[in-house]
Coordinates of N, CA, C and O and ligand atoms in Angstrom, one line a residue:
M21 N -1.6 -18.4 -9.0 CA -2.1 -18.7 -10.3 C -1.9 -20.2 -10.6 O -0.9 -20.8 -10.3
D22 N -3.0 -20.9 -11.1 CA -2.9 -22.3 -11.4 C -2.7 -22.6 -12.9 O -3.2 -21.9 -13.7
C23 N -1.9 -23.6 -13.2 CA -1.7 -24.0 -14.6 C -1.3 -25.4 -14.6 O -0.3 -25.9 -14.2
G24 N -2.3 -26.3 -15.1 CA -2.0 -27.7 -15.2 C -1.8 -28.3 -13.8 O -2.6 -28.1 -12.9
G25 N -0.7 -29.0 -13.7 CA -0.4 -29.6 -12.4 C 0.5 -28.7 -11.6 O 1.0 -29.1 -10.5
E26 N 0.6 -27.5 -12.0 CA 1.4 -26.6 -11.2 C 0.6 -25.4 -10.7 O -0.5 -25.1 -11.2
T27 N 1.1 -24.8 -9.7 CA 0.5 -23.5 -9.2 C 1.7 -22.6 -8.8 O 2.9 -23.0 -8.8
S28 N 1.4 -21.4 -8.6 CA 2.5 -20.5 -8.2 C 2.1 -19.5 -7.1 O 0.9 -19.3 -6.9
L29 N 3.0 -19.0 -6.4 CA 2.8 -18.0 -5.4 C 4.0 -17.1 -5.5 O 5.0 -17.3 -6.2
V30 N 3.8 -16.0 -4.7 CA 4.9 -15.0 -4.7 C 5.5 -15.0 -3.3 O 4.8 -14.9 -2.3
V31 N 6.8 -15.1 -3.3 CA 7.5 -15.0 -2.0 C 8.5 -13.9 -2.0 O 9.4 -13.8 -2.9
N32 N 8.3 -12.9 -1.1 CA 9.1 -11.7 -1.0 C 9.3 -11.1 -2.4 O 10.3 -10.7 -2.8
G33 N 8.2 -11.0 -3.1 CA 8.1 -10.3 -4.4 C 8.6 -11.1 -5.6 O 8.5 -10.6 -6.8
K34 N 9.0 -12.4 -5.4 CA 9.4 -13.2 -6.6 C 8.4 -14.4 -6.8 O 8.0 -15.0 -5.8
S35 N 8.1 -14.6 -8.0 CA 7.1 -15.7 -8.3 C 7.8 -17.0 -8.2 O 9.0 -17.2 -8.6
V36 N 7.2 -18.0 -7.6 CA 7.7 -19.3 -7.4 C 6.7 -20.3 -7.9 O 5.5 -20.2 -7.5
V37 N 7.1 -21.3 -8.7 CA 6.2 -22.3 -9.2 C 6.4 -23.6 -8.4 O 7.5 -24.0 -8.0
L38 N 5.3 -24.3 -8.1 CA 5.4 -25.6 -7.4 C 4.3 -26.5 -7.9 O 3.3 -26.1 -8.5
D39 N 4.6 -27.8 -7.6 CA 3.6 -28.8 -8.0 C 2.4 -28.8 -7.1 O 2.5 -28.6 -5.9
K40 N 1.2 -28.9 -7.7 CA 0.0 -28.8 -6.9 C -0.1 -30.0 -5.9 O -0.8 -29.9 -4.9
N41 N 0.6 -31.1 -6.1 CA 0.7 -32.2 -5.2 C 1.7 -32.1 -4.2 O 1.9 -33.1 -3.4
N42 N 2.4 -31.0 -4.1 CA 3.5 -30.8 -3.1 C 2.8 -31.0 -1.7 O 1.9 -30.3 -1.4
S43 N 3.4 -31.8 -0.9 CA 2.8 -32.1 0.4 C 3.5 -31.3 1.5 O 3.2 -31.6 2.7
A44 N 4.4 -30.5 1.2 CA 5.2 -29.8 2.2 C 4.4 -28.7 2.9 O 3.4 -28.1 2.3
T45 N 4.7 -28.5 4.1 CA 4.2 -27.3 4.8 C 4.9 -26.0 4.2 O 5.9 -26.1 3.6
L46 N 4.3 -24.9 4.4 CA 4.9 -23.7 4.0 C 6.3 -23.5 4.6 O 7.2 -23.1 4.0
A47 N 6.4 -23.9 5.9 CA 7.7 -23.7 6.6 C 8.7 -24.6 5.9 O 9.9 -24.2 5.7
E48 N 8.4 -25.8 5.6 CA 9.3 -26.8 4.9 C 9.7 -26.2 3.6 O 10.9 -26.3 3.2
F49 N 8.7 -25.7 2.9 CA 9.0 -25.2 1.5 C 9.9 -24.0 1.6 O 10.9 -23.9 0.8
L50 N 9.7 -23.1 2.5 CA 10.5 -21.9 2.6 C 11.9 -22.3 3.0 O 12.9 -21.8 2.4
R51 N 12.1 -23.1 4.0 CA 13.4 -23.5 4.5 C 14.2 -24.4 3.6 O 15.4 -24.2 3.4
D52 N 13.5 -25.5 3.1 CA 14.2 -26.5 2.4 C 14.3 -26.2 0.9 O 15.4 -26.5 0.3
R53 N 13.2 -25.7 0.3 CA 13.3 -25.5 -1.2 C 13.9 -24.1 -1.5 O 14.7 -24.0 -2.3
L54 N 13.4 -23.1 -0.8 CA 13.9 -21.7 -1.1 C 15.1 -21.3 -0.2 O 15.6 -20.2 -0.5
R55 N 15.4 -22.1 0.7 CA 16.6 -21.8 1.6 C 16.4 -20.5 2.4 O 17.4 -19.8 2.6
L56 N 15.2 -20.2 2.7 CA 14.9 -19.0 3.5 C 14.8 -19.5 4.9 O 13.7 -19.8 5.4
R57 N 15.9 -19.6 5.6 CA 16.0 -20.2 6.9 C 15.7 -19.2 8.1 O 15.8 -19.6 9.2
G58 N 15.3 -18.0 7.7 CA 14.9 -17.0 8.7 C 13.6 -17.4 9.4 O 13.4 -17.1 10.6
T59 N 12.7 -18.1 8.7 CA 11.5 -18.6 9.3 C 11.9 -19.9 10.2 O 12.4 -20.9 9.7
K60 N 11.6 -19.7 11.5 CA 12.1 -20.8 12.4 C 10.9 -21.8 12.7 O 9.7 -21.4 12.6
V61 N 11.3 -23.0 13.0 CA 10.3 -24.0 13.4 C 10.7 -24.5 14.8 O 11.9 -25.0 15.0
A62 N 9.8 -24.4 15.8 CA 10.1 -24.9 17.1 C 9.1 -26.0 17.5 O 9.5 -27.2 17.4
C63 N 7.9 -25.6 17.7 CA 6.9 -26.7 18.2 C 6.4 -27.5 17.0 O 6.1 -28.7 17.1
D64 N 6.3 -26.9 15.8 CA 5.8 -27.6 14.6 C 4.4 -28.1 14.8 O 4.0 -29.0 14.1
E65 N 3.7 -27.4 15.6 CA 2.2 -27.8 15.8 C 1.4 -26.6 16.2 O 0.4 -26.7 17.0
A66 N 1.7 -25.4 15.6 CA 0.9 -24.2 15.7 C 0.7 -23.8 17.2 O -0.4 -23.4 17.5
A67 N 1.7 -23.9 17.9 CA 1.6 -23.5 19.4 C 2.6 -22.5 19.9 O 2.5 -22.2 21.1
C68 N 3.5 -22.0 19.0 CA 4.5 -21.1 19.6 C 4.8 -19.9 18.8 O 5.4 -18.9 19.3
G69 N 4.4 -19.8 17.5 CA 4.5 -18.6 16.7 C 5.9 -18.4 16.1 O 6.1 -17.4 15.3
A70 N 6.9 -19.3 16.3 CA 8.2 -19.1 15.8 C 8.2 -19.0 14.3 O 9.1 -18.4 13.7
C71 N 7.3 -19.7 13.6 CA 7.3 -19.9 12.2 C 6.4 -18.8 11.5 O 6.1 -19.0 10.3
T72 N 6.0 -17.8 12.2 CA 5.0 -16.8 11.6 C 5.6 -16.1 10.4 O 6.7 -15.5 10.4
V73 N 4.8 -16.1 9.4 CA 5.1 -15.3 8.1 C 3.8 -14.6 7.8 O 2.7 -14.8 8.4
L74 N 3.8 -13.8 6.8 CA 2.6 -13.1 6.3 C 2.1 -13.7 5.1 O 2.9 -14.0 4.1
I75 N 0.8 -14.1 5.1 CA 0.2 -14.6 3.9 C -0.9 -13.6 3.5 O -1.8 -13.3 4.2
D76 N -0.6 -12.9 2.3 CA -1.5 -11.8 1.9 C -1.7 -10.8 3.0 O -2.8 -10.3 3.3
G77 N -0.6 -10.5 3.7 CA -0.6 -9.5 4.7 C -1.0 -9.9 6.1 O -0.9 -9.1 7.1
R78 N -1.5 -11.1 6.2 CA -2.0 -11.6 7.5 C -1.0 -12.6 8.2 O -0.5 -13.5 7.5
A79 N -0.8 -12.5 9.4 CA 0.1 -13.4 10.1 C -0.4 -14.8 10.1 O -1.6 -15.0 10.4
A80 N 0.4 -15.7 9.8 CA 0.0 -17.2 9.8 C 1.2 -18.1 10.2 O 2.3 -17.7 10.0
F81 N 0.8 -19.2 10.8 CA 1.8 -20.2 11.2 C 2.2 -21.0 9.9 O 1.4 -21.8 9.4
A82 N 3.4 -20.9 9.5 CA 3.9 -21.6 8.3 C 4.0 -23.1 8.6 O 4.0 -23.9 7.6
C83 N 4.2 -23.5 9.8 CA 4.3 -24.9 10.1 C 3.0 -25.7 10.0 O 2.9 -26.9 9.9
H84 N 1.9 -24.9 9.9 CA 0.6 -25.5 9.9 C -0.2 -25.1 8.7 O -1.5 -25.1 8.7
T85 N 0.5 -24.8 7.6 CA -0.1 -24.4 6.4 C 0.5 -25.2 5.2 O 1.7 -25.2 5.1
L86 N -0.3 -25.8 4.4 CA 0.2 -26.6 3.3 C 0.5 -25.6 2.1 O -0.4 -24.9 1.7
V87 N 1.7 -25.7 1.6 CA 2.1 -24.7 0.6 C 1.2 -24.9 -0.7 O 0.9 -23.9 -1.4
A88 N 0.8 -26.1 -1.0 CA 0.0 -26.4 -2.2 C -1.3 -25.6 -2.2 O -1.9 -25.5 -3.2
Q89 N -1.8 -25.2 -1.0 CA -3.0 -24.5 -0.9 C -2.9 -23.0 -1.1 O -3.9 -22.3 -1.1
L90 N -1.7 -22.6 -1.4 CA -1.4 -21.1 -1.4 C -1.3 -20.5 -2.8 O -0.8 -19.4 -2.9
G91 N -1.7 -21.3 -3.8 CA -1.6 -20.7 -5.2 C -2.2 -19.3 -5.3 O -3.4 -19.1 -4.8
G92 N -1.5 -18.4 -5.9 CA -2.0 -17.0 -6.0 C -1.7 -16.1 -4.8 O -2.0 -14.9 -4.9
S93 N -1.2 -16.7 -3.7 CA -1.0 -15.9 -2.5 C 0.4 -15.2 -2.6 O 1.3 -15.6 -3.3
S94 N 0.5 -14.2 -1.8 CA 1.7 -13.5 -1.6 C 2.2 -13.7 -0.2 O 1.5 -13.4 0.8
I95 N 3.5 -14.2 -0.1 CA 4.1 -14.6 1.2 C 5.2 -13.6 1.4 O 6.0 -13.3 0.6
E96 N 5.2 -13.1 2.7 CA 6.4 -12.3 3.1 C 7.0 -12.9 4.3 O 6.4 -13.3 5.3
T97 N 8.4 -13.0 4.2 CA 9.1 -13.6 5.3 C 10.1 -12.6 5.9 O 10.2 -11.5 5.3
I98 N 10.7 -12.9 6.9 CA 11.7 -12.0 7.5 C 12.7 -11.5 6.5 O 13.2 -10.3 6.6
E99 N 13.1 -12.3 5.6 CA 14.1 -12.0 4.6 C 13.6 -10.9 3.7 O 14.5 -10.2 3.0
G100 N 12.3 -10.7 3.6 CA 11.8 -9.7 2.7 C 11.6 -8.3 3.3 O 11.2 -7.4 2.6
L101 N 12.0 -8.1 4.5 CA 11.7 -6.8 5.2 C 12.8 -5.8 4.9 O 12.4 -4.6 4.7
A102 N 14.0 -6.1 4.9 CA 15.1 -5.1 4.6 C 15.1 -4.7 3.2 O 14.9 -5.6 2.3
H103 N 15.3 -3.5 2.9 CA 15.4 -3.0 1.5 C 16.6 -2.1 1.3 O 16.9 -1.2 2.1
E104 N 17.3 -2.5 0.2 CA 18.5 -1.7 -0.2 C 19.4 -1.5 1.0 O 19.9 -0.4 1.2
G105 N 19.7 -2.6 1.7 CA 20.6 -2.5 2.8 C 20.1 -1.8 4.1 O 20.9 -1.7 5.1
R106 N 18.9 -1.5 4.1 CA 18.3 -0.8 5.3 C 17.3 -1.7 6.0 O 16.4 -2.3 5.3
L107 N 17.5 -1.9 7.3 CA 16.5 -2.7 8.0 C 15.1 -2.1 8.0 O 15.0 -0.8 7.9
H108 N 14.1 -2.9 8.1 CA 12.8 -2.4 8.3 C 12.7 -1.7 9.7 O 13.5 -2.1 10.6
P109 N 11.9 -0.7 9.9 CA 11.8 0.0 11.2 C 11.6 -0.9 12.4 O 12.1 -0.6 13.5
L110 N 10.8 -2.0 12.2 CA 10.6 -2.9 13.3 C 12.0 -3.6 13.7 O 12.3 -3.8 14.8
Q111 N 12.7 -4.0 12.6 CA 14.0 -4.6 12.9 C 14.9 -3.6 13.6 O 15.6 -4.0 14.6
E112 N 14.9 -2.4 13.2 CA 15.8 -1.4 13.8 C 15.3 -1.2 15.3 O 16.2 -1.1 16.2
A113 N 14.0 -1.2 15.5 CA 13.5 -1.0 16.9 C 13.9 -2.1 17.7 O 14.2 -2.0 18.9
F114 N 13.9 -3.4 17.2 CA 14.4 -4.5 18.0 C 15.8 -4.3 18.4 O 16.2 -4.7 19.5
V115 N 16.6 -3.8 17.5 CA 18.1 -3.6 17.8 C 18.2 -2.5 18.9 O 18.9 -2.7 19.9
I116 N 17.5 -1.4 18.7 CA 17.6 -0.3 19.7 C 17.1 -0.7 21.0 O 17.7 -0.3 22.1
Q117 N 16.0 -1.5 21.1 CA 15.4 -1.8 22.4 C 16.0 -3.1 22.9 O 15.5 -3.6 24.0
D118 N 17.0 -3.7 22.3 CA 17.7 -4.9 22.8 C 16.6 -6.0 23.0 O 16.6 -6.7 24.0
A119 N 15.8 -6.2 22.0 CA 14.7 -7.1 22.1 C 15.0 -8.5 21.7 O 14.1 -9.3 21.6
T120 N 16.2 -8.8 21.3 CA 16.6 -10.1 20.9 C 17.6 -10.7 21.9 O 18.6 -10.1 22.2
Q121 N 17.3 -11.9 22.4 CA 18.3 -12.6 23.2 C 18.9 -13.7 22.4 O 19.8 -13.5 21.6
C122 N 18.3 -14.9 22.5 CA 18.8 -16.0 21.6 C 18.4 -15.8 20.2 O 19.0 -16.3 19.2
G123 N 17.3 -15.1 20.0 CA 16.9 -14.7 18.6 C 15.9 -15.7 17.9 O 15.5 -15.4 16.8
F124 N 15.7 -16.8 18.6 CA 14.9 -17.8 17.9 C 13.4 -17.4 17.6 O 12.9 -17.7 16.6
C125 N 12.9 -16.6 18.5 CA 11.5 -16.2 18.4 C 11.4 -14.9 17.5 O 10.3 -14.5 17.1
T126 N 12.5 -14.3 17.3 CA 12.5 -12.9 16.7 C 11.9 -12.8 15.4 O 11.0 -11.9 15.2
P127 N 12.2 -13.6 14.4 CA 11.5 -13.5 13.1 C 10.0 -13.6 13.2 O 9.2 -12.8 12.6
G128 N 9.5 -14.5 14.0 CA 8.1 -14.7 14.1 C 7.4 -13.5 14.9 O 6.4 -13.1 14.5
M129 N 8.1 -13.0 15.9 CA 7.6 -11.8 16.6 C 7.5 -10.7 15.7 O 6.5 -9.9 15.7
I130 N 8.6 -10.4 14.9 CA 8.6 -9.3 14.0 C 7.5 -9.4 12.9 O 6.8 -8.4 12.7
M131 N 7.3 -10.6 12.4 CA 6.3 -10.7 11.3 C 4.9 -10.5 11.9 O 4.0 -9.9 11.4
T132 N 4.7 -11.1 13.1 CA 3.4 -10.9 13.8 C 3.1 -9.4 14.1 O 2.0 -8.9 13.9
L133 N 4.2 -8.7 14.6 CA 4.0 -7.3 14.9 C 3.8 -6.5 13.7 O 3.1 -5.5 13.7
K134 N 4.5 -6.8 12.6 CA 4.3 -6.1 11.4 C 2.9 -6.2 10.9 O 2.3 -5.2 10.5
A135 N 2.3 -7.4 11.0 CA 0.9 -7.5 10.6 C 0.0 -6.7 11.4 O -0.9 -6.1 11.0
A136 N 0.3 -6.7 12.7 CA -0.5 -5.9 13.7 C -0.4 -4.4 13.4 O -1.5 -3.7 13.3
L137 N 0.8 -3.9 13.2 CA 1.0 -2.5 13.0 C 0.4 -2.1 11.6 O -0.3 -1.1 11.5
D138 N 0.6 -2.9 10.6 CA 0.1 -2.6 9.3 C -1.4 -2.7 9.3 O -2.1 -2.0 8.5
G139 N -2.0 -3.5 10.2 CA -3.4 -3.7 10.3 C -4.1 -2.7 11.2 O -5.3 -2.8 11.4
G140 N -3.3 -1.7 11.7 CA -3.9 -0.6 12.5 C -3.8 -0.7 14.0 O -4.5 0.1 14.7
A141 N -3.0 -1.6 14.5 CA -2.8 -1.6 16.0 C -2.3 -0.2 16.4 O -1.4 0.3 15.8
R142 N -2.9 0.3 17.5 CA -2.5 1.6 18.0 C -2.3 1.7 19.4 O -2.0 2.8 20.0
T143 N -2.4 0.6 20.1 CA -2.2 0.6 21.6 C -1.3 -0.6 22.0 O -1.2 -1.6 21.3
R144 N -0.7 -0.4 23.2 CA 0.1 -1.5 23.8 C -0.7 -2.7 24.0 O -0.3 -3.8 23.7
D145 N -2.0 -2.6 24.4 CA -2.8 -3.7 24.6 C -3.0 -4.5 23.3 O -3.0 -5.7 23.2
Q146 N -3.2 -3.8 22.2 CA -3.4 -4.4 20.9 C -2.1 -5.1 20.5 O -2.2 -6.2 19.9
L147 N -1.0 -4.6 20.8 CA 0.3 -5.3 20.5 C 0.5 -6.5 21.3 O 0.9 -7.6 20.8
M148 N 0.1 -6.4 22.6 CA 0.2 -7.6 23.5 C -0.7 -8.7 23.0 O -0.4 -9.8 23.0
Q149 N -1.9 -8.3 22.6 CA -2.9 -9.2 22.0 C -2.3 -9.9 20.8 O -2.4 -11.1 20.6
A150 N -1.7 -9.1 19.9 CA -1.1 -9.6 18.7 C -0.1 -10.7 18.9 O -0.1 -11.7 18.2
I151 N 0.7 -10.5 19.9 CA 1.8 -11.5 20.2 C 1.4 -12.6 21.2 O 2.3 -13.3 21.7
S152 N 0.1 -12.7 21.5 CA -0.3 -13.6 22.5 C -0.1 -15.1 22.1 O 0.0 -16.0 22.9
G153 N 0.1 -15.3 20.8 CA 0.4 -16.6 20.3 C 1.9 -16.9 20.0 O 2.2 -17.9 19.5
N154 N 2.7 -15.9 20.4 CA 4.2 -16.0 20.1 C 4.9 -16.2 21.5 O 4.8 -15.4 22.3
I155 N 5.6 -17.3 21.6 CA 6.3 -17.6 22.8 C 7.8 -17.2 22.7 O 8.5 -17.5 21.7
C156 N 8.3 -16.4 23.7 CA 9.7 -16.1 23.8 C 10.2 -16.8 25.0 O 10.0 -16.4 26.2
R157 N 11.0 -17.9 24.8 CA 11.5 -18.7 25.9 C 12.5 -17.9 26.7 O 12.8 -18.3 27.8
C158 N 13.1 -16.9 26.1 CA 14.1 -16.1 26.9 C 13.4 -15.0 27.7 O 14.0 -14.3 28.5
G159 N 12.1 -14.9 27.6 CA 11.3 -13.9 28.4 C 11.6 -12.4 28.1 O 11.6 -11.6 28.9
A160 N 11.9 -12.2 26.8 CA 12.2 -10.8 26.4 C 11.0 -9.9 26.0 O 11.1 -8.9 25.3
Y161 N 9.8 -10.3 26.6 CA 8.6 -9.7 26.2 C 8.6 -8.2 26.4 O 8.1 -7.4 25.5
L162 N 9.1 -7.7 27.5 CA 9.0 -6.3 27.7 C 9.8 -5.5 26.7 O 9.4 -4.4 26.3
H163 N 11.0 -6.0 26.3 CA 11.8 -5.4 25.3 C 11.1 -5.5 23.9 O 11.2 -4.5 23.1
I164 N 10.5 -6.6 23.7 CA 9.8 -6.8 22.4 C 8.7 -5.8 22.3 O 8.5 -5.1 21.2
L165 N 7.9 -5.7 23.4 CA 6.8 -4.7 23.3 C 7.3 -3.3 23.2 O 6.7 -2.5 22.5
A166 N 8.4 -3.0 23.9 CA 8.9 -1.6 23.8 C 9.3 -1.3 22.4 O 9.1 -0.2 21.9
A167 N 9.9 -2.3 21.7 CA 10.3 -2.0 20.3 C 9.1 -1.7 19.5 O 9.1 -0.8 18.7
A168 N 8.1 -2.5 19.6 CA 6.9 -2.3 18.8 C 6.2 -1.0 19.2 O 5.7 -0.3 18.3
E169 N 6.1 -0.8 20.5 CA 5.5 0.5 20.9 C 6.1 1.7 20.4 O 5.5 2.8 20.2
S170 N 7.4 1.6 20.2 CA 8.2 2.8 19.7 C 7.7 3.2 18.3 O 8.0 4.3 17.8
L171 N 7.0 2.3 17.6 CA 6.5 2.6 16.3 C 5.0 3.1 16.3 O 4.5 3.3 15.2
L172 N 4.4 3.1 17.5 CA 3.0 3.5 17.5 C 2.8 5.0 17.2 O 3.7 5.8 17.5
Ligands
FES222 S1 6.7 -23.8 14.8 FE1 4.9 -23.1 14.0 S2 3.8 -22.4 15.7 FE2 5.5 -23.3 16.6
FES223 S1 14.8 -14.2 22.3 FE1 15.1 -16.3 22.8 S2 13.1 -17.1 22.5 FE2 12.8 -15.0 22.3

């Protein structure tokens, strides 16, 4: 919603107001202003997927998105997945399948896979395609895929 020099967006269900001239990326805004540090920044140039969040349900690189352009949008980050003390099924699956090593890629992987599963992914190939832009430097891909596949 736009109002004068301000605009607003919704982050994990809460409305947030910001200046339309804010020059921060969404990743900077989430981490520095909202203190939502679950969204990671590695390459900072749209090449690794670590910063993936959902914008209106679609996976997007927060490092490459200007927050001021997102007025009226709904953003979901890794912090928004657990409810009432219960992990999201994807988070539980990552634990069960031992899909996290250092954990740096994990939030981006989970958000990417959530968008894919919510969007109708039904095969392992579709899941692999979904995470083709997400790099895991620990090489935990097989465990990550197993976690996502367990929810097909
Ligand atoms: S930190 Fe955004 S894609 Fe790598
Ligand atoms: S678990 Fe370390 S980068 Fe993926």
